[in-house]
Coordinates of C-alpha atoms and ligand atoms in Angstrom, one line a residue:
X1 CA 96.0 77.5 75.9
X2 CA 92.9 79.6 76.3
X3 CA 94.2 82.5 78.2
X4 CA 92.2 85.5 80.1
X5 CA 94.2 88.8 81.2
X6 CA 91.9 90.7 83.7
X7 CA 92.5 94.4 82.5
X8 CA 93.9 96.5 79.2
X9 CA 96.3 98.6 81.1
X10 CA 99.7 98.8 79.7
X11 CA 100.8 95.7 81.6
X12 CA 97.2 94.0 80.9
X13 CA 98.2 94.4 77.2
X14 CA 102.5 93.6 77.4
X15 CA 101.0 90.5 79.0
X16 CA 98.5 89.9 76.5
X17 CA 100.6 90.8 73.6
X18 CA 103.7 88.5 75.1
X19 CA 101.3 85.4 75.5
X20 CA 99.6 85.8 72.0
X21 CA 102.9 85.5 70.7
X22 CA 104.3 82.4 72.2
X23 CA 101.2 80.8 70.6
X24 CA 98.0 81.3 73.4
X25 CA 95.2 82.1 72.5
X26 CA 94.6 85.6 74.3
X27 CA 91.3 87.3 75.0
X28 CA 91.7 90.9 77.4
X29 CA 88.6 92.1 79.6
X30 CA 88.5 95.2 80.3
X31 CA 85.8 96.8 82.6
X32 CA 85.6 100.2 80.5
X33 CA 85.2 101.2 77.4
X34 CA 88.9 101.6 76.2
X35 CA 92.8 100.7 77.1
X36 CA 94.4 102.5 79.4
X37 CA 91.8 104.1 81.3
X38 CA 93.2 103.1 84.7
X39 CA 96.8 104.0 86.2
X40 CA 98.3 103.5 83.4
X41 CA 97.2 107.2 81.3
X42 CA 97.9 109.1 84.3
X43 CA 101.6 109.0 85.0
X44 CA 105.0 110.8 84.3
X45 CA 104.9 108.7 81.0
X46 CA 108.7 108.7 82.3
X47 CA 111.1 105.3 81.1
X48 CA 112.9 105.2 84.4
X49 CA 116.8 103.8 84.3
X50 CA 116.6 101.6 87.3
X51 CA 118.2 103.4 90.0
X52 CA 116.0 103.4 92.5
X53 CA 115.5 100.2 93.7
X54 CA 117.0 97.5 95.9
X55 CA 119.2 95.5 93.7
X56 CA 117.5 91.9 93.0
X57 CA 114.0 93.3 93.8
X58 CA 111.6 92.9 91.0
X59 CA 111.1 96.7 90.4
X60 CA 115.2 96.8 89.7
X61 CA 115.2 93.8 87.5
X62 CA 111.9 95.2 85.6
X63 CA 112.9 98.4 85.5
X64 CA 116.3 97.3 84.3
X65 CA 115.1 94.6 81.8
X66 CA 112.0 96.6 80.4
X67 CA 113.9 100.2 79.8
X68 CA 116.0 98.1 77.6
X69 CA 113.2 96.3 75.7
X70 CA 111.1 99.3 75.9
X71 CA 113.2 101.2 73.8
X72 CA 114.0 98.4 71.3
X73 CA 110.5 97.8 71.2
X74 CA 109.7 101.8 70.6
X75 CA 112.5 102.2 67.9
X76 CA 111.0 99.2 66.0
X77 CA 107.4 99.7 65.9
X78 CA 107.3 103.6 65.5
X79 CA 106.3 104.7 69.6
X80 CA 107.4 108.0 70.0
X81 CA 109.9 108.6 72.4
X82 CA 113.1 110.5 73.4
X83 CA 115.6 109.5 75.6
X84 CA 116.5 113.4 76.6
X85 CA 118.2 111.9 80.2
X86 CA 117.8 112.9 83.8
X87 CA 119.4 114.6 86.8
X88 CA 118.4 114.3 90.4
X89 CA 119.5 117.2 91.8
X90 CA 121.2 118.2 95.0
X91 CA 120.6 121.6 96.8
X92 CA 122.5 120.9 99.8
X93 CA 125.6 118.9 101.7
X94 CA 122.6 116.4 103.1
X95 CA 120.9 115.9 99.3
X96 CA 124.3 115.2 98.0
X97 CA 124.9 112.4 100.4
X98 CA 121.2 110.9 99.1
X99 CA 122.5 111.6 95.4
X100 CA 125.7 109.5 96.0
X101 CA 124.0 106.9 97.8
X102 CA 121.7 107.0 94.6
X103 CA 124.6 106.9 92.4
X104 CA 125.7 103.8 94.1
X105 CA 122.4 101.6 94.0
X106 CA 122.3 102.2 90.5
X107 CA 125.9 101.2 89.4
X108 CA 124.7 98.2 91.9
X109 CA 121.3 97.6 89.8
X110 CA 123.8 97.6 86.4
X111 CA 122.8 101.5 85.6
X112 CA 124.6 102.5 82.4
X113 CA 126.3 105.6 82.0
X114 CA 125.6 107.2 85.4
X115 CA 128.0 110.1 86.5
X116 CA 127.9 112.7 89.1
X117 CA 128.6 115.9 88.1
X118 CA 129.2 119.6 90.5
X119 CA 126.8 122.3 89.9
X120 CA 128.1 123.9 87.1
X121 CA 128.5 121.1 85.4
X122 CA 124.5 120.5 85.7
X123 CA 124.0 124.6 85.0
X124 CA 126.1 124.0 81.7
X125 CA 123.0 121.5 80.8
X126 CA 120.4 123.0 82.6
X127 CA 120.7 126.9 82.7
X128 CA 117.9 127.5 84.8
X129 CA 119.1 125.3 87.5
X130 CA 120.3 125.7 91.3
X131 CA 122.3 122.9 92.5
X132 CA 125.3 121.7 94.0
X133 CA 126.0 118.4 92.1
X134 CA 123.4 116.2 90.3
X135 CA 123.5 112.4 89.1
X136 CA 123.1 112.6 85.4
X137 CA 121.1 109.5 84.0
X138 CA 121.7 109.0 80.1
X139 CA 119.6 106.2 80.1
X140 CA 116.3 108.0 81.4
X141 CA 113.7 109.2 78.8
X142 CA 110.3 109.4 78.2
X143 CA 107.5 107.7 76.0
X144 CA 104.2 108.0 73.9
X145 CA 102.1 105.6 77.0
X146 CA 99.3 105.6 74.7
X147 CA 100.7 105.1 71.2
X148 CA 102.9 102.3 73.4
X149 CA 99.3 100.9 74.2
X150 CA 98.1 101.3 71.0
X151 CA 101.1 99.1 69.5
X152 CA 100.5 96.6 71.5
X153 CA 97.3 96.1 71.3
X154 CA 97.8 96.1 67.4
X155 CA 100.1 92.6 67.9
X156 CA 97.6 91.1 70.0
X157 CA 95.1 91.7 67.1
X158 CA 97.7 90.5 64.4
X159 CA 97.9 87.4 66.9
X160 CA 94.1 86.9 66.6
X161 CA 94.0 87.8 69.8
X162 CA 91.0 90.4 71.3
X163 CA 89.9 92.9 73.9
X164 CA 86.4 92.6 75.2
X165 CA 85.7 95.8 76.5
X166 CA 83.1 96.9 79.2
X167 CA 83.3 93.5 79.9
X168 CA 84.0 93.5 83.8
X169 CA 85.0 89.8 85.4
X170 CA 83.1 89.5 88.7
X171 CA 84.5 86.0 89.6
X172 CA 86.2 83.1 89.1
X173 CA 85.9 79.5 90.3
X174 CA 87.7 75.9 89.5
X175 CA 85.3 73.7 87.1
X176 CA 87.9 70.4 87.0
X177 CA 91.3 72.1 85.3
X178 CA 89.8 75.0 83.8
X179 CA 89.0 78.9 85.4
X180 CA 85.0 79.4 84.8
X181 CA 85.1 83.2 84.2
X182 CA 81.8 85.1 85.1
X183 CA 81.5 88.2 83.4
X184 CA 79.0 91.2 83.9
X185 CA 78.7 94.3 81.8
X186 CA 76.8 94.1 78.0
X187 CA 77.7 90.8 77.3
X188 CA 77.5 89.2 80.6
X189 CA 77.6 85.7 80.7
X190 CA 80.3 82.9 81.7
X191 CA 83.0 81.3 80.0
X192 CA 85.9 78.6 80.4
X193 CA 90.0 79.4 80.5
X194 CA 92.4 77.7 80.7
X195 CA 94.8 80.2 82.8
X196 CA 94.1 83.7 83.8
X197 CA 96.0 86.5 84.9
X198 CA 95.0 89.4 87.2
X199 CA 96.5 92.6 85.8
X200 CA 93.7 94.7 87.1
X201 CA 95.8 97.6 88.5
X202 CA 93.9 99.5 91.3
X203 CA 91.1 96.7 91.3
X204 CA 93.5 93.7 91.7
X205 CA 93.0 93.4 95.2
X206 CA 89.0 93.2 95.0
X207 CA 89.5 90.6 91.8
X208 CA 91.4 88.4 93.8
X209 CA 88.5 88.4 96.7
X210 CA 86.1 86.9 94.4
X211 CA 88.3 84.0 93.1
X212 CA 86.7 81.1 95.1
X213 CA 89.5 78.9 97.2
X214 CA 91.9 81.9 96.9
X215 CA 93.6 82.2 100.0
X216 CA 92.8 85.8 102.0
X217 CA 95.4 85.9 103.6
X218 CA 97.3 86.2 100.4
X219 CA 95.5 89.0 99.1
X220 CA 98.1 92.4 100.0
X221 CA 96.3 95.4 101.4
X222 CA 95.9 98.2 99.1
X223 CA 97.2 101.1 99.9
X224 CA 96.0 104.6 97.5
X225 CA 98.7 107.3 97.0
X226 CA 97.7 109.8 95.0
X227 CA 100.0 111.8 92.9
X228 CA 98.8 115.9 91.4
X229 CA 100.2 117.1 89.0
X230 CA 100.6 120.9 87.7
X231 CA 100.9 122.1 84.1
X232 CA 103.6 125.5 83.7
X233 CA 101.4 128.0 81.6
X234 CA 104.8 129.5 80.1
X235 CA 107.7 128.6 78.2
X236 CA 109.9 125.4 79.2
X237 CA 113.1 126.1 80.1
X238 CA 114.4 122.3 80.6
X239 CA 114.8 119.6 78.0
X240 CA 115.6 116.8 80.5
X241 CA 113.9 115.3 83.4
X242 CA 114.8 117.0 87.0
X243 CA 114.4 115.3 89.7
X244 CA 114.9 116.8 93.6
X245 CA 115.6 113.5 95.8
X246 CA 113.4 111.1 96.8
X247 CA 110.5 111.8 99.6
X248 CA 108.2 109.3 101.4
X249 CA 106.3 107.6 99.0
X250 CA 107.2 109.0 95.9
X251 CA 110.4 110.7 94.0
X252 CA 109.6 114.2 94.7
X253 CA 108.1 116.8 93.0
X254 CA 109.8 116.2 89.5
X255 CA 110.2 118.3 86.2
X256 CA 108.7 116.4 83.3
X257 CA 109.0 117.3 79.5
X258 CA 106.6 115.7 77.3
X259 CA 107.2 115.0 73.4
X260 CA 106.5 118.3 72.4
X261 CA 108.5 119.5 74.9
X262 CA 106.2 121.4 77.0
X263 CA 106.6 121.0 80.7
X264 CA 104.7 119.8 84.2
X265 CA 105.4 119.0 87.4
X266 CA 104.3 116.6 89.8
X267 CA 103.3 114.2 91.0
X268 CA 103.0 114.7 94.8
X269 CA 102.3 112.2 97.4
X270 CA 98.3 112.4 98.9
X271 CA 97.7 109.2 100.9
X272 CA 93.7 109.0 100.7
X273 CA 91.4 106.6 101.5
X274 CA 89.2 106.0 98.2
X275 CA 89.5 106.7 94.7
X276 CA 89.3 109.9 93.5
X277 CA 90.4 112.0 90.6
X278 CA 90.5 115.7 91.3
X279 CA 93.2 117.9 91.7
X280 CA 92.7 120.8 94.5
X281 CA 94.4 123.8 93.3
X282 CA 95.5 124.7 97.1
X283 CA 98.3 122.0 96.6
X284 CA 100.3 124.6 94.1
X285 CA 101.2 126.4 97.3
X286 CA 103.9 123.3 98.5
X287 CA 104.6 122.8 94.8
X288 CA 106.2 126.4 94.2
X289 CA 108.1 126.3 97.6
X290 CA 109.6 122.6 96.2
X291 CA 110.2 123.7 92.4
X292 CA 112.0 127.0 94.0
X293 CA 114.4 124.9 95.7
X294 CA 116.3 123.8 92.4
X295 CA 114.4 126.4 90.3
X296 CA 114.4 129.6 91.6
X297 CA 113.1 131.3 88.6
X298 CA 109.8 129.5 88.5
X299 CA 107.5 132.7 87.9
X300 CA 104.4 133.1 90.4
X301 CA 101.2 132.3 89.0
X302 CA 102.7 130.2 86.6
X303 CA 101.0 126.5 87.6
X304 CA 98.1 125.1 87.1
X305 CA 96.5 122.3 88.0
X306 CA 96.3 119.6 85.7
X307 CA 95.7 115.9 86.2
X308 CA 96.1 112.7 88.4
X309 CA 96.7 109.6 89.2
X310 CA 96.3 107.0 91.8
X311 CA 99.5 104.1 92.7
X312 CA 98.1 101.2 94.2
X313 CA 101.0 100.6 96.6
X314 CA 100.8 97.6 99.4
X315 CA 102.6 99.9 102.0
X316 CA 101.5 103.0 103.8
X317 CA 102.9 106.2 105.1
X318 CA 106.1 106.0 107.0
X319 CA 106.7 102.1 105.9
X320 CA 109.6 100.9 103.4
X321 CA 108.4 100.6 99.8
X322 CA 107.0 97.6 98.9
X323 CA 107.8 95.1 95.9
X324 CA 106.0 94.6 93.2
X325 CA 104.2 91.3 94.2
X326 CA 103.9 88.4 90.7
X327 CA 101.5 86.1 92.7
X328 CA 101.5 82.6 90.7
X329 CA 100.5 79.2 91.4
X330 CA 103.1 78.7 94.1
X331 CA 102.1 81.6 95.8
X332 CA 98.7 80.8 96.6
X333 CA 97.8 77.4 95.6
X334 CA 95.6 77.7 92.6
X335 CA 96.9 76.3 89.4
X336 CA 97.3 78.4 86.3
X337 CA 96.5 82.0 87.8
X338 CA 99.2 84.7 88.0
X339 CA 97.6 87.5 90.2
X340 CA 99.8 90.7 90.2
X341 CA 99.6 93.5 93.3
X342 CA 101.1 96.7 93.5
X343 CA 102.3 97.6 90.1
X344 CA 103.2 101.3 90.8
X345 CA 106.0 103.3 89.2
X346 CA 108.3 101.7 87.1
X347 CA 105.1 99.8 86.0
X348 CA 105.0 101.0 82.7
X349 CA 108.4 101.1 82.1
X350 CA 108.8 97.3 83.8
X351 CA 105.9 96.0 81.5
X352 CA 107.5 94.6 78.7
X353 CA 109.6 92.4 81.1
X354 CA 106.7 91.9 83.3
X355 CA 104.9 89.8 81.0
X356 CA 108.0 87.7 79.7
X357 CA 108.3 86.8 83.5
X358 CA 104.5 86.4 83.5
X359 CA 103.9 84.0 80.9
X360 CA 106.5 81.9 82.1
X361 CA 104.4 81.2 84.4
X362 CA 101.9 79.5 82.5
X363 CA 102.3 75.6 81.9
X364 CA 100.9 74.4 78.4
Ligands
LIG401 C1 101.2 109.2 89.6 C2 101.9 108.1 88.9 C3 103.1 108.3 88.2 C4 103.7 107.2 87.5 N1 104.8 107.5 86.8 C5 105.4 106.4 86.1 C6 106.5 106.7 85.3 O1 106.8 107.8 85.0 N2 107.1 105.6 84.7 C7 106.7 104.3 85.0 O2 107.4 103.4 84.5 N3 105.6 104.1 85.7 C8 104.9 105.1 86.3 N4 103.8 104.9 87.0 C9 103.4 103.5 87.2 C10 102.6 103.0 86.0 O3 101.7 104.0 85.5 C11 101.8 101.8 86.4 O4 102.6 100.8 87.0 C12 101.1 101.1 85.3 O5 100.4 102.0 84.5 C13 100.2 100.0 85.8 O6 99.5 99.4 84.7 P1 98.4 98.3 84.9 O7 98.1 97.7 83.6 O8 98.9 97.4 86.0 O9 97.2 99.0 85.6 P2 96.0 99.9 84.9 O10 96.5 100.8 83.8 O11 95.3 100.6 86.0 O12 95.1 98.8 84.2 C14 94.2 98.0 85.0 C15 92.9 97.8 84.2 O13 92.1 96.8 84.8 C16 90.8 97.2 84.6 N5 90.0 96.5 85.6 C17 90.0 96.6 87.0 N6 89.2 95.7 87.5 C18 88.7 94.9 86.5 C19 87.8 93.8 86.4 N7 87.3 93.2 87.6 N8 87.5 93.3 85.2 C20 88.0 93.9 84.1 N9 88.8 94.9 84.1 C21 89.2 95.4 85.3 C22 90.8 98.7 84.8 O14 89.7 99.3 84.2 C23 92.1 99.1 84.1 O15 91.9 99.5 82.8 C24 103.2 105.9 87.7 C25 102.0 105.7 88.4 C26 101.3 106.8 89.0 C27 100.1 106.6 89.7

């Protein structure tokens, strides 16, 4: 089959890649200029265990599934990556309830090697660290997103299949069994698929709008949740991930290490009404009072701000966390068009296992 994929994000291209190589023939649009120039290069970069998540929700089998491919696929085409492990840390008696009931919803999801371990026990890891027990993941790590891009954009290639960049799709109509796909940007014009699938990240939503017969009702409401992050001008004094526990809409202000081990922290939760990508320096004020609570050291002065990013999430402030949503032809209708919604965090860790789920999907 002739297949489109609607946006070169991460999952854009694990769908792209995943198709090309059960045999489709694959073309990416991509309204910019380059992959990964939505959601997907401004995250944590963080390969999440699975922990989180209601078992049998999408986001736990994802996260599950794709850790485990994520890795094999890192180890065998060259992605840098380290799986330096995790704690979420509890500071007091009500923290360590939420870490236990943590502890349980990932042995639940089919979390490997998770253990609870008392304060010291986290300090003999961690030096810098103030807690009162933590829930060691083994299994969390982080990744190269970009070199991860890069690699699968280079078996989508091999595959013969291409990425037309600033190459927008505006609509979409039925012409008998086929998707006519019109297209704007330099090369605007229309052309004929024979499936498509909608992995435009923030712009999913708006895509879905403009595909004639497609059901509103079925289109989610999209919901934008920013999350700041701050760089630490200084030296790093973790190696793992820390995590405080979970808040509203996000996992709390967390510790992350990159590949060359420096470190940053973030992201926050900003609920705000349209897309945009600056980072007010006022916020570092709530940061240091968070870090301090498991790191008292943190030096003043020490953070500044660095970048953003944007989760299109379907749910707002206050409401329970929403799935991710795989809309396919018995969702709304419309035969071979797989429209996917809300692909937050553990999108790029889900991805790989994303688009096995998604090509199934589409019917040679
Ligand atoms: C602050 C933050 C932290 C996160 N941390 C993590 C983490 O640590 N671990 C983890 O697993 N996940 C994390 N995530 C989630 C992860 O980043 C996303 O789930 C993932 O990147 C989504 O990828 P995507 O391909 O769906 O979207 P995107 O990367 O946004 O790709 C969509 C693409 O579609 C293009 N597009 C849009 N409309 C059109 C159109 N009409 N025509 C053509 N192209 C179009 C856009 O230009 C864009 O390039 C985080 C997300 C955020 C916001």
């Amino acid at each position: 089959m002739q297949i489109l994929v609607v946006g070169a994000g991460v999952v854009g291209l694990a769908i792209a890649r995943a198709a090309a190589l059960a045999g489709h023939d694959v073309t990416v649009a991509e309204a910019t200029g380059g992959i990964g120039n939505g959601v997907s290069s401004r995250n944590s970069e963080v390969i999440h265990a699975g922990i989180y998540y209601p078992t049998g929700s999408l986001r736990a089998r994802h996260c599950t599934h794709g850790r485990r491919m994520l890795y094999e696929f890192c180890a065998t085409h060259g992605v840098g990556h380290n799986k330096c492990g995790k704690l979420i840390v509890a500071t007091d008696t009500a923290e360590l309830a939420k870490v236990e009931a943590l502890l349980a919803q990932g042995l639940k999801n089919g979390v490997e090697g998770l253990e609870l371990i008392g304060g010291n026990a986290a300090r003999a890891l961690e030096a810098e660290l103030s807690c009162i027990g933590a829930l060691l993941s083994p299994e969390s790590g982080i990744v190269d997103s970009h070199g991860f891009m890069l690699a699968l954009w280079g078996e989508l290639e091999d595959r013969d299949g291409m990425i037309a960049f600033e190459t927008p799709v505006e609509r979409l109509s039925l012409a008998g069994s086929q998707w006519r796909v019109q297209f704007g940007g330099r090369d605007a014009g229309a052309v004929a698929f024979d499936a498509v699938v909608n992995a435009a990240g923030l712009g999913a939503q708006a895509l879905a709008r403009r595909i004639e017969g497609y059901p509103p009702d079925k289109v989610p409401r999209l919901v934008l949740a920013k999350g700041n992050y701050f760089g630490f001008a200084g030296r790093p004094v973790f190696s793992r991930l820390i995590y405080p526990t979970q808040v509203d809409g996000g996992l709390g202000v967390h510790v992350t290490v990159d590949l060359a081990g420096r470190m940053r922290f973030g992201p926050d939760v900003e609920w705000i009404p349209e897309e945009s990508y600056t980072v007010d320096p006022r916020r570092a004020d709530s940061f240091y009072d968070r870090i301090r609570t498991y790191w008292p050291g943190l030096p003043a002065g020490s953070l500044v701000p660095d970048y953003c990013g944007i989760r299109p999430k379907l749910t707002g402030p206050g409401e329970p966390a929403a799935d991710f949503m795989i809309a396919g032809p018995s969702a709304h209708g419309l035969p071979q068009l797989v429209n996917l919604f809300g692909i937050e965090s553990p999108g790029l860790t889900s991805s790989l296992s994303l688009a096995q789920e998604v090509v199934g999907y589409l019917v040679t």
